[in-house]
XYZ file of C-alpha atoms in Angstrom:
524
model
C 44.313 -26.032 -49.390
C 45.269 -23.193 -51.505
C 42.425 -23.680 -54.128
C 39.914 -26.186 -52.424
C 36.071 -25.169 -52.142
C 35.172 -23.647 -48.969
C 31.648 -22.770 -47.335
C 32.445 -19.603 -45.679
C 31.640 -19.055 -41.739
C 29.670 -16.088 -42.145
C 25.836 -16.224 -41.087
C 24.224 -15.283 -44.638
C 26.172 -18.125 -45.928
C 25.616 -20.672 -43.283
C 21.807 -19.997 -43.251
C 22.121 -20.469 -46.995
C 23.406 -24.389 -46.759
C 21.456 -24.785 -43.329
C 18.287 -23.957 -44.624
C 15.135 -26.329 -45.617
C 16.224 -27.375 -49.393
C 15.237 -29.854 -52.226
C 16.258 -33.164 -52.160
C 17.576 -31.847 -56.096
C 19.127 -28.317 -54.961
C 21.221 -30.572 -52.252
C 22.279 -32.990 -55.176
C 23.313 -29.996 -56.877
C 25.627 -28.442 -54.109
C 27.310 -31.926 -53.246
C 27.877 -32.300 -57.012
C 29.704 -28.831 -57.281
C 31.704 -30.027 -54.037
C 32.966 -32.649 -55.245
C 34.057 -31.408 -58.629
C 35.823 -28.735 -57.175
C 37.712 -30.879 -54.405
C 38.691 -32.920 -57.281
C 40.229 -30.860 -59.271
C 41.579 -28.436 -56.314
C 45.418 -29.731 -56.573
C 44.882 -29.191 -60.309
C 45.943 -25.529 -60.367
C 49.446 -25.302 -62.497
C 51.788 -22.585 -62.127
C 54.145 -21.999 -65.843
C 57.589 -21.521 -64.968
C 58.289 -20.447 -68.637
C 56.178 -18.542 -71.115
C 56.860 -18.442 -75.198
C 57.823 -15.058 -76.723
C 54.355 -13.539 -77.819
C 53.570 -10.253 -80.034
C 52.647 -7.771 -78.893
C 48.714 -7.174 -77.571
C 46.689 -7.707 -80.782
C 44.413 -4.727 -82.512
C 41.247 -6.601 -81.707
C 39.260 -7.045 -78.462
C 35.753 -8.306 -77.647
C 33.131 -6.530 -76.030
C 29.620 -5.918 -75.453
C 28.135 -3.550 -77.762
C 25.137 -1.375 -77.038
C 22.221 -3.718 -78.824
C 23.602 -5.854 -75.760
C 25.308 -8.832 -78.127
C 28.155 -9.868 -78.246
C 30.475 -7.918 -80.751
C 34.410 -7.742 -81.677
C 35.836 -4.776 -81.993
C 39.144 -3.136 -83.780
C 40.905 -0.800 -81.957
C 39.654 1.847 -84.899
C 36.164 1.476 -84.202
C 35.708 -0.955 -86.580
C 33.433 -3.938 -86.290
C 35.204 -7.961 -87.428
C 33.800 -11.250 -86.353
C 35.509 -13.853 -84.330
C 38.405 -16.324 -85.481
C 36.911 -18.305 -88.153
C 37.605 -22.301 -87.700
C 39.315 -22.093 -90.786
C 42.274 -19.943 -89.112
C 45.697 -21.199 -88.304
C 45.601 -22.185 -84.757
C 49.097 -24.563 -85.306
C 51.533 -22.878 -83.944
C 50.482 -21.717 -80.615
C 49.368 -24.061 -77.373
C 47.919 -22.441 -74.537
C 47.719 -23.586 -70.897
C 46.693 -26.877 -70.574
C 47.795 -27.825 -74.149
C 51.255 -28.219 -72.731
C 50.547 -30.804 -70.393
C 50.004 -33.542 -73.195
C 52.674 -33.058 -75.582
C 52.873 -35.841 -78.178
C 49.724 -36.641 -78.592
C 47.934 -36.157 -82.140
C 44.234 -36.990 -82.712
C 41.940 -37.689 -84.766
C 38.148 -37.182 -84.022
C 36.041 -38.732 -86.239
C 32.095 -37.885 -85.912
C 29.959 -40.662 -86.680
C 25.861 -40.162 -86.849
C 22.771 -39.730 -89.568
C 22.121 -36.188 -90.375
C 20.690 -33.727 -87.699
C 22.085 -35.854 -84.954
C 23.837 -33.583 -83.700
C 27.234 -33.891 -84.739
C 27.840 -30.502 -85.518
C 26.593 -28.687 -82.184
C 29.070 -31.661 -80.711
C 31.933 -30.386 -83.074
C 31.186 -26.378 -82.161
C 31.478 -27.109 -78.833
C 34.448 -29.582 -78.494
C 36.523 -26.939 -80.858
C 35.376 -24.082 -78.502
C 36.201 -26.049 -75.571
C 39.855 -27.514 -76.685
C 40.703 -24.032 -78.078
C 39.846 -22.366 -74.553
C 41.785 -25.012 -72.789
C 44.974 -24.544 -74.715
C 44.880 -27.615 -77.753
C 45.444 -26.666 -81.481
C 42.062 -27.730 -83.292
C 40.622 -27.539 -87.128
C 37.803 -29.136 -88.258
C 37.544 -30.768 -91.354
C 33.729 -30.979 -93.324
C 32.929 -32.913 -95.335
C 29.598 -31.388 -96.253
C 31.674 -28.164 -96.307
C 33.809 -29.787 -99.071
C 31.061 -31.317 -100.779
C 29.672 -27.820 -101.787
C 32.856 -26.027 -102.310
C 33.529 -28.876 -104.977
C 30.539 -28.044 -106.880
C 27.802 -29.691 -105.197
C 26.068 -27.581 -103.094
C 22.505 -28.185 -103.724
C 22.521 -31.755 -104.109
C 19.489 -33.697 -103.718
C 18.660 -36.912 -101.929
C 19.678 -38.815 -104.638
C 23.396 -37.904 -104.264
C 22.803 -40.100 -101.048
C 21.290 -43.388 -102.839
C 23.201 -46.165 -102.768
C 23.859 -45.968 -106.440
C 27.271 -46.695 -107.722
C 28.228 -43.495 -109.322
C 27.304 -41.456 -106.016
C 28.353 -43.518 -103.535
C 32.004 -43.330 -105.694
C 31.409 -39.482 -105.573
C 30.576 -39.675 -101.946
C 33.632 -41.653 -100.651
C 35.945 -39.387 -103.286
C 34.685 -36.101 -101.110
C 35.259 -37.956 -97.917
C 38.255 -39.261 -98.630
C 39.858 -35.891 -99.654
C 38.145 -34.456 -96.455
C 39.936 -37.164 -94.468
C 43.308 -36.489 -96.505
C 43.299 -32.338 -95.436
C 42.878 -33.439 -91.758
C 45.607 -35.262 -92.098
C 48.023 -33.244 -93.634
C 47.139 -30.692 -91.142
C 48.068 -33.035 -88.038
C 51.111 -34.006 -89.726
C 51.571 -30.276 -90.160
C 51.802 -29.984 -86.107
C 54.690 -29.801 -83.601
C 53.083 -31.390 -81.032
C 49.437 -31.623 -79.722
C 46.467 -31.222 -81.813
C 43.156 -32.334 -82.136
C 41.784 -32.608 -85.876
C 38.113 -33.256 -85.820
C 36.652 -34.872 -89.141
C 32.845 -33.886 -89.244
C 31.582 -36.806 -91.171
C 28.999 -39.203 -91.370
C 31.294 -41.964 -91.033
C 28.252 -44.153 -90.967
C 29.357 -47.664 -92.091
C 32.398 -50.195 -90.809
C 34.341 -50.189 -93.687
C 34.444 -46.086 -93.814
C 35.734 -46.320 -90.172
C 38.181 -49.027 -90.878
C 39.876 -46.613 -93.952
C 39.961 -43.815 -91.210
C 41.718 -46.344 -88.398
C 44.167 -48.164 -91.690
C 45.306 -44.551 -92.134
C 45.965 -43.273 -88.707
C 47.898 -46.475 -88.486
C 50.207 -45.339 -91.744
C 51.355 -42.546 -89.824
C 52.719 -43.199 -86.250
C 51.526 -40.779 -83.401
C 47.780 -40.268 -84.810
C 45.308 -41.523 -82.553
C 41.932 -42.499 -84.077
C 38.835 -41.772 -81.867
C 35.403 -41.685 -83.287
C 32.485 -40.253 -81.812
C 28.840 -41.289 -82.494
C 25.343 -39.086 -82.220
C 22.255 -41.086 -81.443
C 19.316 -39.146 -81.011
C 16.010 -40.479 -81.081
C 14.016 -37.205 -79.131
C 11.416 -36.159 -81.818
C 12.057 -32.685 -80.124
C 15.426 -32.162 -80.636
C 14.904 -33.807 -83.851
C 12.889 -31.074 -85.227
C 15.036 -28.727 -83.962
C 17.883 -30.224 -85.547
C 15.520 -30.292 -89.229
C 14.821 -26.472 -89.021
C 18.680 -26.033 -88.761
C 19.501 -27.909 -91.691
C 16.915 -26.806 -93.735
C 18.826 -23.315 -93.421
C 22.038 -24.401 -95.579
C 23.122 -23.755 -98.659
C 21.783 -27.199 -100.090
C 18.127 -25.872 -99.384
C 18.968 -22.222 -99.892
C 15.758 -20.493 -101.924
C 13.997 -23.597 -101.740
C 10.374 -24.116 -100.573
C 10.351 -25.274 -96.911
C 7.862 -27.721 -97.741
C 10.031 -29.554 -100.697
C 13.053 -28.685 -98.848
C 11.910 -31.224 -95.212
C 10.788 -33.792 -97.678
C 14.237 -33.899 -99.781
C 16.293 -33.924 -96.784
C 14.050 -36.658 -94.897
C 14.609 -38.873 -98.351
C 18.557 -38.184 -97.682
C 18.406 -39.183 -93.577
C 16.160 -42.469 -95.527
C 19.268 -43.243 -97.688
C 21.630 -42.812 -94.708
C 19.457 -45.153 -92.531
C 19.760 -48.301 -95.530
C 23.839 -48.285 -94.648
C 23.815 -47.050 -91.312
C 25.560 -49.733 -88.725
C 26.462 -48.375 -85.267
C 29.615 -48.407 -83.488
C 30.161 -52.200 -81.893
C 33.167 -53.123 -79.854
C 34.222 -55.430 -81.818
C 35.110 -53.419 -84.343
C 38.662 -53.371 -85.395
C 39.207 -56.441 -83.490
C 38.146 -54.974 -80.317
C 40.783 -52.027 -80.605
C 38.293 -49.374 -81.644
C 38.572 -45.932 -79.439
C 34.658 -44.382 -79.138
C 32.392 -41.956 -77.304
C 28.826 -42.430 -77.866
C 26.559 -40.023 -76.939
C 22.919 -40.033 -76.944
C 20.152 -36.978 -77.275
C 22.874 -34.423 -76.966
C 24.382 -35.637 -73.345
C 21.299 -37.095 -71.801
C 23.741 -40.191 -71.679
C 27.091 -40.858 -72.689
C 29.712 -43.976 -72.827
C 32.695 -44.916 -73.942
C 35.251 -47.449 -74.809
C 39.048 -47.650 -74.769
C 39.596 -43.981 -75.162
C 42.424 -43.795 -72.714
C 45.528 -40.324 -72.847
C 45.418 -37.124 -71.225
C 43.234 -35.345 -74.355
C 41.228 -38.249 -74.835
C 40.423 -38.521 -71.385
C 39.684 -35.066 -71.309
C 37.400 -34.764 -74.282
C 35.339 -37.658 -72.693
C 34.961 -36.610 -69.536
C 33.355 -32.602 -71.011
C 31.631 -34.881 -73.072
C 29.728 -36.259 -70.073
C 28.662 -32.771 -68.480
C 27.607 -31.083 -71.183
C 23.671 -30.616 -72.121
C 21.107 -28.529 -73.951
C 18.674 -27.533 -70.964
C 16.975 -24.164 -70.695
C 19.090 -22.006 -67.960
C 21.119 -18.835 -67.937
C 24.597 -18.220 -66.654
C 24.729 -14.634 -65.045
C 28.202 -13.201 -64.331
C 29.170 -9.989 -62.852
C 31.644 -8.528 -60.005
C 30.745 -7.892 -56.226
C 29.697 -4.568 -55.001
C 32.339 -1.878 -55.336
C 34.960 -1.397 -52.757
C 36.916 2.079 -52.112
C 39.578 0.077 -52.917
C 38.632 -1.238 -55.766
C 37.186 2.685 -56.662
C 40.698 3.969 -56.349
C 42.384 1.167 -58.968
C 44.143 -0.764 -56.399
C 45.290 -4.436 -57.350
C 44.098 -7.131 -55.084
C 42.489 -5.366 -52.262
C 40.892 -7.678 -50.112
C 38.400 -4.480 -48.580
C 34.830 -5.075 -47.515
C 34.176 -1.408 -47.067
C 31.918 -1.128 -50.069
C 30.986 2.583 -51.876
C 27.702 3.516 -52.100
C 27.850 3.278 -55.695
C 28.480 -0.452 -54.938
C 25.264 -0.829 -52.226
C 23.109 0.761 -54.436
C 23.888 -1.775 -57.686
C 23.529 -5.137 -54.976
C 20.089 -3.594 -54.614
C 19.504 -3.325 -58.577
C 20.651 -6.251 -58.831
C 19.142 -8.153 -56.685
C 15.936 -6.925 -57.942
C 17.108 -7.695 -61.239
C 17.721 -11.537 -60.099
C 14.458 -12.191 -58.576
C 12.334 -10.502 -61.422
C 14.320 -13.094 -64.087
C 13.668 -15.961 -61.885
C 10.144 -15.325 -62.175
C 10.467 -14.248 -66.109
C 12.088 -18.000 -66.395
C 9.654 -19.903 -64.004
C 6.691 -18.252 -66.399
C 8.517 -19.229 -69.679
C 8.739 -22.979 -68.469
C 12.467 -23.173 -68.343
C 11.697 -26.037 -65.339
C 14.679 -26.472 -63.214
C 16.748 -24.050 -64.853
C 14.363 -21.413 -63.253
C 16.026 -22.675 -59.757
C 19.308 -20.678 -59.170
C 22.392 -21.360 -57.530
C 25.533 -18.682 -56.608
C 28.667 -19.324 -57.094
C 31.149 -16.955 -55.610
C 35.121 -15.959 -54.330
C 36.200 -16.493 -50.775
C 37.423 -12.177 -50.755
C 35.384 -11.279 -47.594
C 33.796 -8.460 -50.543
C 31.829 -11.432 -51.898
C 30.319 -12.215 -49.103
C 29.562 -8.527 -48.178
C 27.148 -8.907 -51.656
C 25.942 -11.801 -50.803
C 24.630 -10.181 -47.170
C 23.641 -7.163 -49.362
C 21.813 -9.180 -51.711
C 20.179 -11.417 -49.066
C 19.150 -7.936 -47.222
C 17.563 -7.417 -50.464
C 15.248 -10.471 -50.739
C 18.133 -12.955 -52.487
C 17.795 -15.242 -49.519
C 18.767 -18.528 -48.941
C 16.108 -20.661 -49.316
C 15.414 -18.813 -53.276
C 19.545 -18.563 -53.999
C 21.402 -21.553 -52.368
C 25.267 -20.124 -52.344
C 29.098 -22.120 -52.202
C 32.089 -20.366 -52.358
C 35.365 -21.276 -53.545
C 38.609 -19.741 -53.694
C 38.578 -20.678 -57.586
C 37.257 -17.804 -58.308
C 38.816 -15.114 -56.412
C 40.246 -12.152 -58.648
C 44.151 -12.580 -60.419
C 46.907 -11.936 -57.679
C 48.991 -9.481 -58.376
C 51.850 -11.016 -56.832
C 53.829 -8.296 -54.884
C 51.851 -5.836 -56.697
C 48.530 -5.858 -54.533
C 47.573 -3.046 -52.898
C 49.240 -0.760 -56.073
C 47.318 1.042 -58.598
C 48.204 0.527 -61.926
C 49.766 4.120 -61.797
C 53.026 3.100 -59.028
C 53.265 -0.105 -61.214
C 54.397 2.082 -64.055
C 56.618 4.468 -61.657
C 57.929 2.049 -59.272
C 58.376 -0.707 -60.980
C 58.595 0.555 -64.667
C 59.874 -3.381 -65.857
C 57.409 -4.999 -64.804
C 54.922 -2.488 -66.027
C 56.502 -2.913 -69.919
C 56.687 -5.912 -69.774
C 52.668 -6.744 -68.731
C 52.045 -4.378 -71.896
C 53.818 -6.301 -73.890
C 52.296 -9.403 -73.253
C 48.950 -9.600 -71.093
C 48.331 -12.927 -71.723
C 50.824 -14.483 -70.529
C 52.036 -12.037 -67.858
C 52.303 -13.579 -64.773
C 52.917 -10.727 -61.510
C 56.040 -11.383 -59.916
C 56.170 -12.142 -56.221
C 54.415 -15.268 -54.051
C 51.608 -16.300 -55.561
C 51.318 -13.687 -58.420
C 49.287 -14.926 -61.510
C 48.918 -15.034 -65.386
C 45.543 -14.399 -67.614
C 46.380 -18.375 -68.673
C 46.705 -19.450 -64.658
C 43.441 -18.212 -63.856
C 42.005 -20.230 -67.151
C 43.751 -23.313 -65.481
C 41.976 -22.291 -62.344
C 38.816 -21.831 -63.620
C 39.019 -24.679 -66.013
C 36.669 -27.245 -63.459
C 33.957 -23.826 -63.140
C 33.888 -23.998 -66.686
C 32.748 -27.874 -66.237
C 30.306 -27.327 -63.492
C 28.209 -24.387 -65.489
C 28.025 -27.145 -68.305
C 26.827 -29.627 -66.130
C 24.434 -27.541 -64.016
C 20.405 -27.861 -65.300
C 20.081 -24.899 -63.013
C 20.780 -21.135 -63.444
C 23.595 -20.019 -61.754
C 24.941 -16.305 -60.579
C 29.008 -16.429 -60.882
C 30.356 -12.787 -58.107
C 33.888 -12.969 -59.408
C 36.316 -9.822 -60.336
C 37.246 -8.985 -63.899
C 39.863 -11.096 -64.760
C 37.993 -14.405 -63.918
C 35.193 -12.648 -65.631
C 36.954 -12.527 -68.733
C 38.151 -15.896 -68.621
C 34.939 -17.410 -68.258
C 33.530 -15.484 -71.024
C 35.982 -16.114 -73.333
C 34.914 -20.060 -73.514
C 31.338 -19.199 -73.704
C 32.051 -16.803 -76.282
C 34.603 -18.559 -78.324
C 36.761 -15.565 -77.835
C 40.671 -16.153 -78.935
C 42.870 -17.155 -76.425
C 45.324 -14.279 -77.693
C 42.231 -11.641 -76.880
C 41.249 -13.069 -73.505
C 43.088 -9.670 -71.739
C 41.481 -7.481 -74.190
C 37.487 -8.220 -73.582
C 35.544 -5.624 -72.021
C 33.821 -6.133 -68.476
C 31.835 -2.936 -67.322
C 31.070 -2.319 -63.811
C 28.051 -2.457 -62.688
C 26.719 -5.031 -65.014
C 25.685 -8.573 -65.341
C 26.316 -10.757 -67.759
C 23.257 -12.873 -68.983
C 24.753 -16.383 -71.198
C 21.892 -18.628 -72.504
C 23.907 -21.897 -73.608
C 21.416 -23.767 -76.142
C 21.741 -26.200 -78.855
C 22.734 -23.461 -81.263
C 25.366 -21.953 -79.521
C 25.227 -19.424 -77.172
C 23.729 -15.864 -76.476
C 25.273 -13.313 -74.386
C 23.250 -10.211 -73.383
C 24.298 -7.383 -70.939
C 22.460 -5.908 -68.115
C 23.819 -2.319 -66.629
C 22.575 -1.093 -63.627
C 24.458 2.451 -62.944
């Protein structure tokens, strides 16, 4: 099976699943099987590729404060894509599989439910996987119309304000839709709304209904956790609404609001819309999650990340195997285990650098996010680090480790073995036309590979870090590096080729309910 998990034969390895575990680290290991049989037939290879600029002027990268930064090519420092920016035109990877298919996603919760950190991370997510995605605000709109600032009594049920209310929501509702009916093909609006009360959801499903190909799906935010609750408060107190405000008058103004919510509030029910109403509901930020009659490939697919994702305490540590000679001299797709010193001496660092961080975690409280798992290639260099790092006290009763060929390193096609150097003499075509398009540059020859066939590849990794409570070390080569940071950066698709991966480092990701932090380890 060409991209089917595989526990490697080699004794580090073997020990590793064959040793004395927890009943939860086994759980955790049979869960990352299976996901990765299923979805092992899934890889797609693109027979055609649309005409692209050429490489954009921007690329991420690591700066030296260790966070993440974006970089011009002149130095200068810019922030990511905005969610405001056209993404219309352009469908990436697994966008194409699902072509006429337009939806609408329609949050539905009280305040500080959660609906936003939902939003951030299904517009992340959809973006990464190839779907055209805006979001729509209608807070956002709300204070760009003159009311930022607006007390709890903008919420009361009284006529004047609710009229005022439903005019902002409706005109929120209005630029989502002009927006999908702006779109060639698939696209995913998401209307960030309270959406709390029948007849609100009815106007949203009467509308889709007025224009044929729209598909209404609403998702709700229940939280009840008085933790995640007051986590939830602290963020919202930090808007413009409460801007200069004292904290104290601030909580007790926006409690009022939730209070006014609460009055009108009536959860989803299946008999809404005489039974035909589409709906994810999702409660304490992923703790659990169900749905009803949300059926289509991008439906489908938003439920299902819906259902792995979660706000635990863990890190996600990336960073490439020891350095081969191969590898050392630029060579494409060298599958050497004859590793430089330079490359012996950083499995040491960092495998002192792994152990010292699972005690830092263990002290902080982090639970089972303390426990770590590796997650590595089947390139017989990634399991020369593993041996290196078990040598080293990363053993496998502390570091349980699976391989799969998922994550081996971007073939080059009939291009292994070359430097980038007798690319550009010896086959000077196929060296222009990589710089003219890395993205979508796929190697010529059997098996040779894109930037967007490795995100296809990766795409059920990506799943399995969300759903994993514990810590996990990815040992993959650059290019899958790239693409996994990209999704957990929110990096544009279009500047995937372009982020920086230095050697010798590890990548730290913290995924929390604010987003997530990035912070960069070198050990040279």
């Amino acid at each position: 099976m060409a991209q089917g998990i595989r526990l490697t034969s080699s004794l580090s390895i073997t020990n590793v699943v064959g040793g004395a575990m927890k009943p939860e680290v086994w759980a955790s290991i049979a869960g990352l099987s299976g996901l990765l049989l299923g979805f092992a037939l899934a890889k797609r290879r693109k027979t055609d590729t649309p005409d692209q600029k050429s490489a954009p002027d921007r690329f991420h990268g690591l700066d030296d404060d260790k966070s993440i930064r974006l970089w011009r090519r002149d130095g200068s420092s810019c922030t990511p894509s905005p969610v405001g920016q056209d993404h219309s035109r352009i469908i990436y990877g697994l966008g194409e599989y699902s072509q006429q298919s337009r939806v609408m996603l329609c949050m539905v919760g009280l305040p500080a439910r959660g609906k936003s950190y939902i939003t951030k991370m299904l517009t992340r997510y959809l973006r990464w996987t190839g779907f055209p995605v805006e979001v729509f605000n209608a807070g956002d709109l709300r204070r760009q119309e003159g009311h930022c600032g607006a007390t709890a009594d903008f919420f009361r049920d009284d006529k004047d304000a609710t009229a005022l209310r439903e005019q902002v929501a409706s005109a929120c509702m209005e630029q989502a839709f002009m927006w999908l009916n702006s779109q060639r093909s698939v696209c995913v609006a998401i209307f960030d709304a309270t959406n709390t009360t029948r007849k609100r959801r009815q106007a949203i499903i009467d509308r889709c209904r007025q224009t044929e190909g729209i598909t209404p799906v609403f998702i709700e935010s229940i939280c009840d956790d008085e933790k995640l609750l007051e986590q939830n408060y602290s963020m919202k107190l930090e808007n413009n609404d409460y801007k200069g405000m004292d904290p104290v008058l601030a909580r007790a103004d926006f409690l009022a609001r939730i209070k006014n919510y609460e009055h009108r509030y009536e959860v989803i029910d299946d008999d809404e819309a005489d039974g035909e109403i589409g709906y994810i509901k999702i409660f304490n930020v992923g703790r659990k999650v169900t749905m009803h009659r949300c059926t289509g490939y991008v439906v489908s697919k938003i439920g299902f990340y819906l259902s792995n994702i979660h706000i635990s305490p863990r890190s996600i540590f990336i960073t490439r195997p020891g350095e081969t000679k191969d590898e050392a001299a630029g060579k494409l797709g060298s599958v050497s285990v004859d590793m430089t010193r330079k490359g012996r001496i950083y499995c040491r660092n960092l495998a002192s650098f792994l152990l010292s961080r699972r005690e830092e975690m263990r002290n902080a409280g982090d639970g089972e996010g303390a426990e770590t798992l590796v997650l590595m290639g089947t390139s017989p260099v990634h399991g020369a680090t593993l041996n290196e790092l078990s040598s080293r006290g990363v053993t496998a009763s502390l570091f349980p480790a699976m391989s799969t060929s998922l994550l081996n390193e971007l073939d080059g096609g009939v291009c292994n073995g070359m430097t980038y150097d007798q690319i550009e003499a010896e086959l000077p075509d196929v060296s222009e036309e990589r710089q003219r398009d890395k993205l979508h540059f796929r190697y010529p020859g059997s098996g040779g590979e894109s930037y967007l066939d490795v995100v296809g590849r990766v795409h059920p990794i990506i799943i399995e870090l969300e759903r994993q409570r514990q810590s996990v070390i990815v040992i993959c080569q650059t290019a899958v590096q790239k693409c996994i940071l990209a999704y957990f950066t929110g990096c544009p698709m279009e500047e995937l080729p372009f982020l920086e991966m230095g050697a010798h480092t590890v990548t730290e990701l913290r995924p929390g309910p604010f987003g997530c932090t990035a912070q960069r380890h070198t050990f040279d």
